[in-house]
PDB file of C-alpha atoms in Angstrom:
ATOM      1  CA  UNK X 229      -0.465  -5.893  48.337  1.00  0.00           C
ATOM      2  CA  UNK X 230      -3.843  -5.236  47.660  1.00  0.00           C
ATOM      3  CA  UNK X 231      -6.412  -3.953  44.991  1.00  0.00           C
ATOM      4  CA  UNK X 232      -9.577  -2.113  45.905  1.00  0.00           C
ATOM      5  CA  UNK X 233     -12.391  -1.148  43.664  1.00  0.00           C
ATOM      6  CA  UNK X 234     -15.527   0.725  43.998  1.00  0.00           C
ATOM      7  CA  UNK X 235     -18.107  -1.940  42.981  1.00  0.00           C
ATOM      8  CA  UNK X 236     -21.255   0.605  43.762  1.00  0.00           C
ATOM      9  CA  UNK X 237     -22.431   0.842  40.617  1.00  0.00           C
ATOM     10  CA  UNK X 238     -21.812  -2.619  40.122  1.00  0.00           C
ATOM     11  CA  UNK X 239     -24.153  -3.351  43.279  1.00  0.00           C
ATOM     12  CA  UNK X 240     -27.061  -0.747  42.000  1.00  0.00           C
ATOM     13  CA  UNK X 241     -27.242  -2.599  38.700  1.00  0.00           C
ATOM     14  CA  UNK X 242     -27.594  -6.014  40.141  1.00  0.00           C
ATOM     15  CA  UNK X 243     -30.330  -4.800  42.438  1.00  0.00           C
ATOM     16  CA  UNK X 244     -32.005  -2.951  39.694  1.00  0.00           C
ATOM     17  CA  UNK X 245     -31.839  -5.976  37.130  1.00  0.00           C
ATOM     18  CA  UNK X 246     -33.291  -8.497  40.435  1.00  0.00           C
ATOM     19  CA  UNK X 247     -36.116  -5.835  40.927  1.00  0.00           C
ATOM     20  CA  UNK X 248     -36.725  -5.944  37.120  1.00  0.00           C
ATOM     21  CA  UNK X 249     -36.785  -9.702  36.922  1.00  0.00           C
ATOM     22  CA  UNK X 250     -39.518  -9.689  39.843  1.00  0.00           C
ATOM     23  CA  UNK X 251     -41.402  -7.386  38.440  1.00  0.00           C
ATOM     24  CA  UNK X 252     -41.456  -9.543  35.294  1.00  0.00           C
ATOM     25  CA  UNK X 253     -41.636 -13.015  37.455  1.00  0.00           C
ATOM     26  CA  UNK X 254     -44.946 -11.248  39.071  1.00  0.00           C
ATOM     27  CA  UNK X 255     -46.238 -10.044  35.776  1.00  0.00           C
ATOM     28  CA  UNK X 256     -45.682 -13.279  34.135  1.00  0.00           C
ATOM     29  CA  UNK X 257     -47.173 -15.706  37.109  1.00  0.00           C
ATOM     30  CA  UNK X 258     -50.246 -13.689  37.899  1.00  0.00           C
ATOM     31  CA  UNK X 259     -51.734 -12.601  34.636  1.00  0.00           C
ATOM     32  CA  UNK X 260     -55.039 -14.299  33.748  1.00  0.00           C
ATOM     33  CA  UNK X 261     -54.126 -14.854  30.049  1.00  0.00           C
ATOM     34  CA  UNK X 262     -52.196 -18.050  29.257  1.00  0.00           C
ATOM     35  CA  UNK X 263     -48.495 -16.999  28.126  1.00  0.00           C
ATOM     36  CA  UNK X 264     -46.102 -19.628  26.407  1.00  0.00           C
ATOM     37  CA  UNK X 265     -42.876 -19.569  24.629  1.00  0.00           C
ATOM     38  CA  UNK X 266     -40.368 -22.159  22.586  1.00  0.00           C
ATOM     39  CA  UNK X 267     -38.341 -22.733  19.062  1.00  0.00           C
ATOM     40  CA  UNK X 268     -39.914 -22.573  16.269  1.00  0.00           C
ATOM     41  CA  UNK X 269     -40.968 -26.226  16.133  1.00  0.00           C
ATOM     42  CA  UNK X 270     -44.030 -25.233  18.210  1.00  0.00           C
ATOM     43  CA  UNK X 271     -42.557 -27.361  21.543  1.00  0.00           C
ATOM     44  CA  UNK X 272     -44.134 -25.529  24.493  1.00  0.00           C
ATOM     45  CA  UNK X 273     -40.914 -25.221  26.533  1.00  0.00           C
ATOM     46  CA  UNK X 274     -41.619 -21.959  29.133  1.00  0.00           C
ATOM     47  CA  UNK X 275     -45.699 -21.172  30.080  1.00  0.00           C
ATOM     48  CA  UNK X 276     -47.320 -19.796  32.436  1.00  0.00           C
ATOM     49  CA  UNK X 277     -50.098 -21.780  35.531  1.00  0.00           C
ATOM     50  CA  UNK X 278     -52.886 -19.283  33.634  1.00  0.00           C
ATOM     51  CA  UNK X 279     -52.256 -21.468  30.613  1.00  0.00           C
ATOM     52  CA  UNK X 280     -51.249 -24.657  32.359  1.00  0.00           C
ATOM     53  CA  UNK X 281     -54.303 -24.243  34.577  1.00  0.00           C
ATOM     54  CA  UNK X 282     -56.656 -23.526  31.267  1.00  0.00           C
ATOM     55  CA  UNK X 283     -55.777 -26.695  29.715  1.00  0.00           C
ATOM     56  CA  UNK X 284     -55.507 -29.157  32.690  1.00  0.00           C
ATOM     57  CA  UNK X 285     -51.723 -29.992  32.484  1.00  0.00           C
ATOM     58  CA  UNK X 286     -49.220 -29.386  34.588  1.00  0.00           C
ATOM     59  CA  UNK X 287     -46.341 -27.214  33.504  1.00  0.00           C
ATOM     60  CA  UNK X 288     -44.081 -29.958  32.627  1.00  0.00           C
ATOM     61  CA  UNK X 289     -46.613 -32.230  30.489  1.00  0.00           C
ATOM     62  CA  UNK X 290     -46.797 -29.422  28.513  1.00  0.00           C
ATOM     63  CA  UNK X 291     -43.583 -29.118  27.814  1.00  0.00           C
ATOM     64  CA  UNK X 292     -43.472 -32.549  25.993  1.00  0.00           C
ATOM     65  CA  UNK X 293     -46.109 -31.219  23.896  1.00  0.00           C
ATOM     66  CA  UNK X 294     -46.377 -28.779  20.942  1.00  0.00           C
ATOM     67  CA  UNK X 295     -49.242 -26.229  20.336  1.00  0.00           C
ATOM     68  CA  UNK X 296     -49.837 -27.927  17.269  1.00  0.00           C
ATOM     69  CA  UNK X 297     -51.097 -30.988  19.456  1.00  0.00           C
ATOM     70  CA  UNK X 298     -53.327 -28.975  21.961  1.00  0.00           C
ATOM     71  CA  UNK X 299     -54.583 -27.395  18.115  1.00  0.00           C
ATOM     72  CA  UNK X 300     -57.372 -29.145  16.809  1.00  0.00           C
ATOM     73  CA  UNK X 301     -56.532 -30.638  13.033  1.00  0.00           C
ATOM     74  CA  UNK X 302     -59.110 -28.141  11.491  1.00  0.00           C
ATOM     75  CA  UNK X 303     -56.710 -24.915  12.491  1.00  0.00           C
ATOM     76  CA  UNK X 304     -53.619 -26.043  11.454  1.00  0.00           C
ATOM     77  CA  UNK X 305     -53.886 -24.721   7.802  1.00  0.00           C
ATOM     78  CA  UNK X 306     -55.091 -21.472   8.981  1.00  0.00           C
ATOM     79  CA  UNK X 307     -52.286 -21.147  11.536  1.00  0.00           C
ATOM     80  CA  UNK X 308     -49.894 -22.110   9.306  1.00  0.00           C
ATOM     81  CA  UNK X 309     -50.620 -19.159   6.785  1.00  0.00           C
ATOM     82  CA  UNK X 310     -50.642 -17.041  10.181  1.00  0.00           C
ATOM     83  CA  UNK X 311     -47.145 -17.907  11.107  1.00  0.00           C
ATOM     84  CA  UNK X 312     -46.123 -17.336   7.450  1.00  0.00           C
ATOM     85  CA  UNK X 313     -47.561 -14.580   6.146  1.00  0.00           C
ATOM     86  CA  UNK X 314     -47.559 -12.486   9.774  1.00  0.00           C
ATOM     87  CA  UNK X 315     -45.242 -13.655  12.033  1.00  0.00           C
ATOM     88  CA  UNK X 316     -42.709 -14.314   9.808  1.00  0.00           C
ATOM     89  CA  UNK X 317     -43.103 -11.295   7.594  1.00  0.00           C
ATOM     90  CA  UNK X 318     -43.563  -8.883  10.128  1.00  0.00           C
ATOM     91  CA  UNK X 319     -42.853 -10.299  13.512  1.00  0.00           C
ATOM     92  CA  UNK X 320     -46.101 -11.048  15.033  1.00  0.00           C
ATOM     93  CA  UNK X 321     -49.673 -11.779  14.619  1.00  0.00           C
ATOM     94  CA  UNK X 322     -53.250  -9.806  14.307  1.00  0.00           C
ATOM     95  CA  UNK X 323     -55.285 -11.242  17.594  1.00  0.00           C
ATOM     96  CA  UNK X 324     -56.360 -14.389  15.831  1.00  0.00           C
ATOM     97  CA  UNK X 325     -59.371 -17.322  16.736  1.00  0.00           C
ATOM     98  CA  UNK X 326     -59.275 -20.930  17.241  1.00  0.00           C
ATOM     99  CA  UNK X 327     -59.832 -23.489  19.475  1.00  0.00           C
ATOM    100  CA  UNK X 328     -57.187 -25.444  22.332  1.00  0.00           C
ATOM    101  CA  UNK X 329     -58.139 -29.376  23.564  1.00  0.00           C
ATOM    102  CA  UNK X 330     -57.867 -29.528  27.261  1.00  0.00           C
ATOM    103  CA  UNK X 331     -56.307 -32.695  28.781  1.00  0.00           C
ATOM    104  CA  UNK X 332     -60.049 -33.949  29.321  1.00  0.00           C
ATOM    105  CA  UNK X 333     -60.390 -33.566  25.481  1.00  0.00           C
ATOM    106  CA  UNK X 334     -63.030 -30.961  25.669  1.00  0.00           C
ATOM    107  CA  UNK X 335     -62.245 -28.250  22.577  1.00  0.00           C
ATOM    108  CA  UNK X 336     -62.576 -25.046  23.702  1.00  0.00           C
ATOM    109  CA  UNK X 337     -62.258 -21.380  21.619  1.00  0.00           C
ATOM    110  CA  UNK X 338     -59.215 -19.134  22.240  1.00  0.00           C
ATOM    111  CA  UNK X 339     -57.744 -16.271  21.367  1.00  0.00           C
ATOM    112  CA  UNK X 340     -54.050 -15.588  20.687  1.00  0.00           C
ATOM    113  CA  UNK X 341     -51.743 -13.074  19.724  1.00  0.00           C
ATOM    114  CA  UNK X 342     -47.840 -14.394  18.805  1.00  0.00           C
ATOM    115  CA  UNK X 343     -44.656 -12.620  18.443  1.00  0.00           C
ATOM    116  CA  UNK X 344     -41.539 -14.061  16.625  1.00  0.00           C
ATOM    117  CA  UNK X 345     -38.547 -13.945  18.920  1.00  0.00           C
ATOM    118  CA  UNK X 346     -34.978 -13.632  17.226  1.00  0.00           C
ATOM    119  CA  UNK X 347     -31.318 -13.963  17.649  1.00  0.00           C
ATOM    120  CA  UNK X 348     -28.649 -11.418  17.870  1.00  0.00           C
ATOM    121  CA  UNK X 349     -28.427 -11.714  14.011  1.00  0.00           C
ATOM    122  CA  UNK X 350     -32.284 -11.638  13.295  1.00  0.00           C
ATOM    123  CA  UNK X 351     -32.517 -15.252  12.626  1.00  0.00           C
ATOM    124  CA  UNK X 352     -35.879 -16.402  14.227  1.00  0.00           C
ATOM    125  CA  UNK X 353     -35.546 -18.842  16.847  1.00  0.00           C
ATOM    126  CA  UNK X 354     -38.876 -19.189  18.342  1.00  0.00           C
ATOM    127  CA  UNK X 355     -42.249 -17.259  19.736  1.00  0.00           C
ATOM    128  CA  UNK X 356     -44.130 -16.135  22.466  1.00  0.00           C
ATOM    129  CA  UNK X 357     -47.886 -16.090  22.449  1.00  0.00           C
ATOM    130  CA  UNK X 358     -50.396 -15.107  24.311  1.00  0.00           C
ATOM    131  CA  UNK X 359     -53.907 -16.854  25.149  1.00  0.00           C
ATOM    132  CA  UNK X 360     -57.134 -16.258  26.040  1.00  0.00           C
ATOM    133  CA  UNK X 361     -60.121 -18.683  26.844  1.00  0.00           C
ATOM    134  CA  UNK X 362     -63.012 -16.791  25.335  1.00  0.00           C
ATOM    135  CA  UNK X 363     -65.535 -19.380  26.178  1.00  0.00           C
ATOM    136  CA  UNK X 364     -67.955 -17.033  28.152  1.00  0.00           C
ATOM    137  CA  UNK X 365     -67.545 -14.648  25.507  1.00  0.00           C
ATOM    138  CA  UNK X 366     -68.721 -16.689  22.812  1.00  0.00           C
ATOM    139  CA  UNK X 367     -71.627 -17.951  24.800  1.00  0.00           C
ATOM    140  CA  UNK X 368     -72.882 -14.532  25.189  1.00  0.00           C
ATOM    141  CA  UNK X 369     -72.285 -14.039  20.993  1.00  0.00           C
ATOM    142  CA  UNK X 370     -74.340 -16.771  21.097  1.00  0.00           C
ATOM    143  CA  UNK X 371     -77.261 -15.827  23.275  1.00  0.00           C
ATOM    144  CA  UNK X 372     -77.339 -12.523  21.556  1.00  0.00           C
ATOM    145  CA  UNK X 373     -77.736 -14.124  17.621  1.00  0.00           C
ATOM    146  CA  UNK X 374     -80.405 -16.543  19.688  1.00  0.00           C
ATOM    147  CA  UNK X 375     -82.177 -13.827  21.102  1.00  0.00           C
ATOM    148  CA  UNK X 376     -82.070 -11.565  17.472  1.00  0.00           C
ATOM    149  CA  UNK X 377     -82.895 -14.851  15.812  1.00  0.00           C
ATOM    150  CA  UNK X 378     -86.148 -14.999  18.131  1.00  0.00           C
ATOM    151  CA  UNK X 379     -87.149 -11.189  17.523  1.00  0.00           C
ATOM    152  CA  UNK X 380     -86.757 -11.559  14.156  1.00  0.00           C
ATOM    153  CA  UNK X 381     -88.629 -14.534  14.091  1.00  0.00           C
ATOM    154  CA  UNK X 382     -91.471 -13.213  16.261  1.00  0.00           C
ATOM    155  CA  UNK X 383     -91.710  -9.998  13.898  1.00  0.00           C
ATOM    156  CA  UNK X 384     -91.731 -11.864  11.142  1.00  0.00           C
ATOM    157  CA  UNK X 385     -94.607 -14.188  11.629  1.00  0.00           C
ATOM    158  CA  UNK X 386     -97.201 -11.641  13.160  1.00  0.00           C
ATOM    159  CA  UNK X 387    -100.170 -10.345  10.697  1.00  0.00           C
ATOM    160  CA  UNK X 388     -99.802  -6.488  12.502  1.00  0.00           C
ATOM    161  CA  UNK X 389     -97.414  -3.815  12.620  1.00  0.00           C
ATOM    162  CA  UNK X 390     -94.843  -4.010  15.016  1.00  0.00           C
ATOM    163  CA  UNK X 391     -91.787  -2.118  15.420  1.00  0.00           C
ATOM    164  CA  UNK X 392     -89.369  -1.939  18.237  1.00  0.00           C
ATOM    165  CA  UNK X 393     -88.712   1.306  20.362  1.00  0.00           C
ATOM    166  CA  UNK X 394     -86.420   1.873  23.558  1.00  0.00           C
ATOM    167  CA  UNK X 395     -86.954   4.382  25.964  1.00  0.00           C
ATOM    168  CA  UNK X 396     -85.327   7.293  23.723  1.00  0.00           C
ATOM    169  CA  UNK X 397     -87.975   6.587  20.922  1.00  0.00           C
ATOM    170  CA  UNK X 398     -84.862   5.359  18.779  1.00  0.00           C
ATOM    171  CA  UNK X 399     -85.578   1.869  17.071  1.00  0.00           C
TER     172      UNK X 399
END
């Protein structure tokens, strides 16, 4: 005696939900940004190489760390009231600013964005971020306020008219 059952559909979804998980696995693995994820304790216990490779640990030091200790002390208030009053509240965060510490200690600037993950019963049971190193980008702010800083400067201090024009005639 025998039972026989058509298992196609059964098949299609498998093959669907592998194709899915690639596409995710690819998504995940090549994206420049840093991605992490854990429980709400802050432990770091999924990331990504982008983020592994930005702070100079391997995947699995990170995971004995926290984000609070790759934080340093002067953001923790300030991300605090983040987690509170956003991610909490509303289940995520405004793109925020702060700074990481690299296994070298060097401090560098970031930015992140964080969503509150929950269970079936919409207790919250951890988060997923994502990170940016915004170095060069501050570095040009910086140049540019240098450079204003100069003009105005230069402006300021000579006795005769001066006014600045680009090509349009608009200064």
């Amino acid at each position: 005696i025998g039972i026989a059952r058509d298992i196609t559909e059964c098949k299609k979804a498998e093959g669907e939900l592998r194709e899915s998980e690639e596409r995710y696995r690819t998504l995940y693995e090549t994206i420049k940004d840093g991605m992490a994820g854990g429980p709400m304790d802050g432990r770091i216990l999924e990331c990504n190489q982008a983020l592994a490779d930005m702070l100079g640990y391997s995947k699995a030091e990170l995971r004995n760390l926290t984000y609070q200790e790759i934080t340093p002390e002067r953001w923790h208030q300030m991300e605090a009231k983040i987690v509170e009053e956003q991610i909490l509240k509303r289940g995520y965060s405004d793109e925020y600013e702060k700074e990481y510490i690299r296994k070298d200690g060097t401090v560098f600037p970031i930015s992140a964005r964080v969503w509150l993950r929950k269970d079936k019963d919409g207790k919250p049971v951890g988060m997923w971020g994502i990170v940016r190193d915004i170095t060069e980008r501050k570095r040009a702010e910086e140049a540019l306020k240098e450079s204003e800083h100069q003009k105005k400067a230069i402006l300021d201090s000579t006795p005769d008219i001066a006014w600045l024009k680009n090509k349009e005639g608009v200064y």
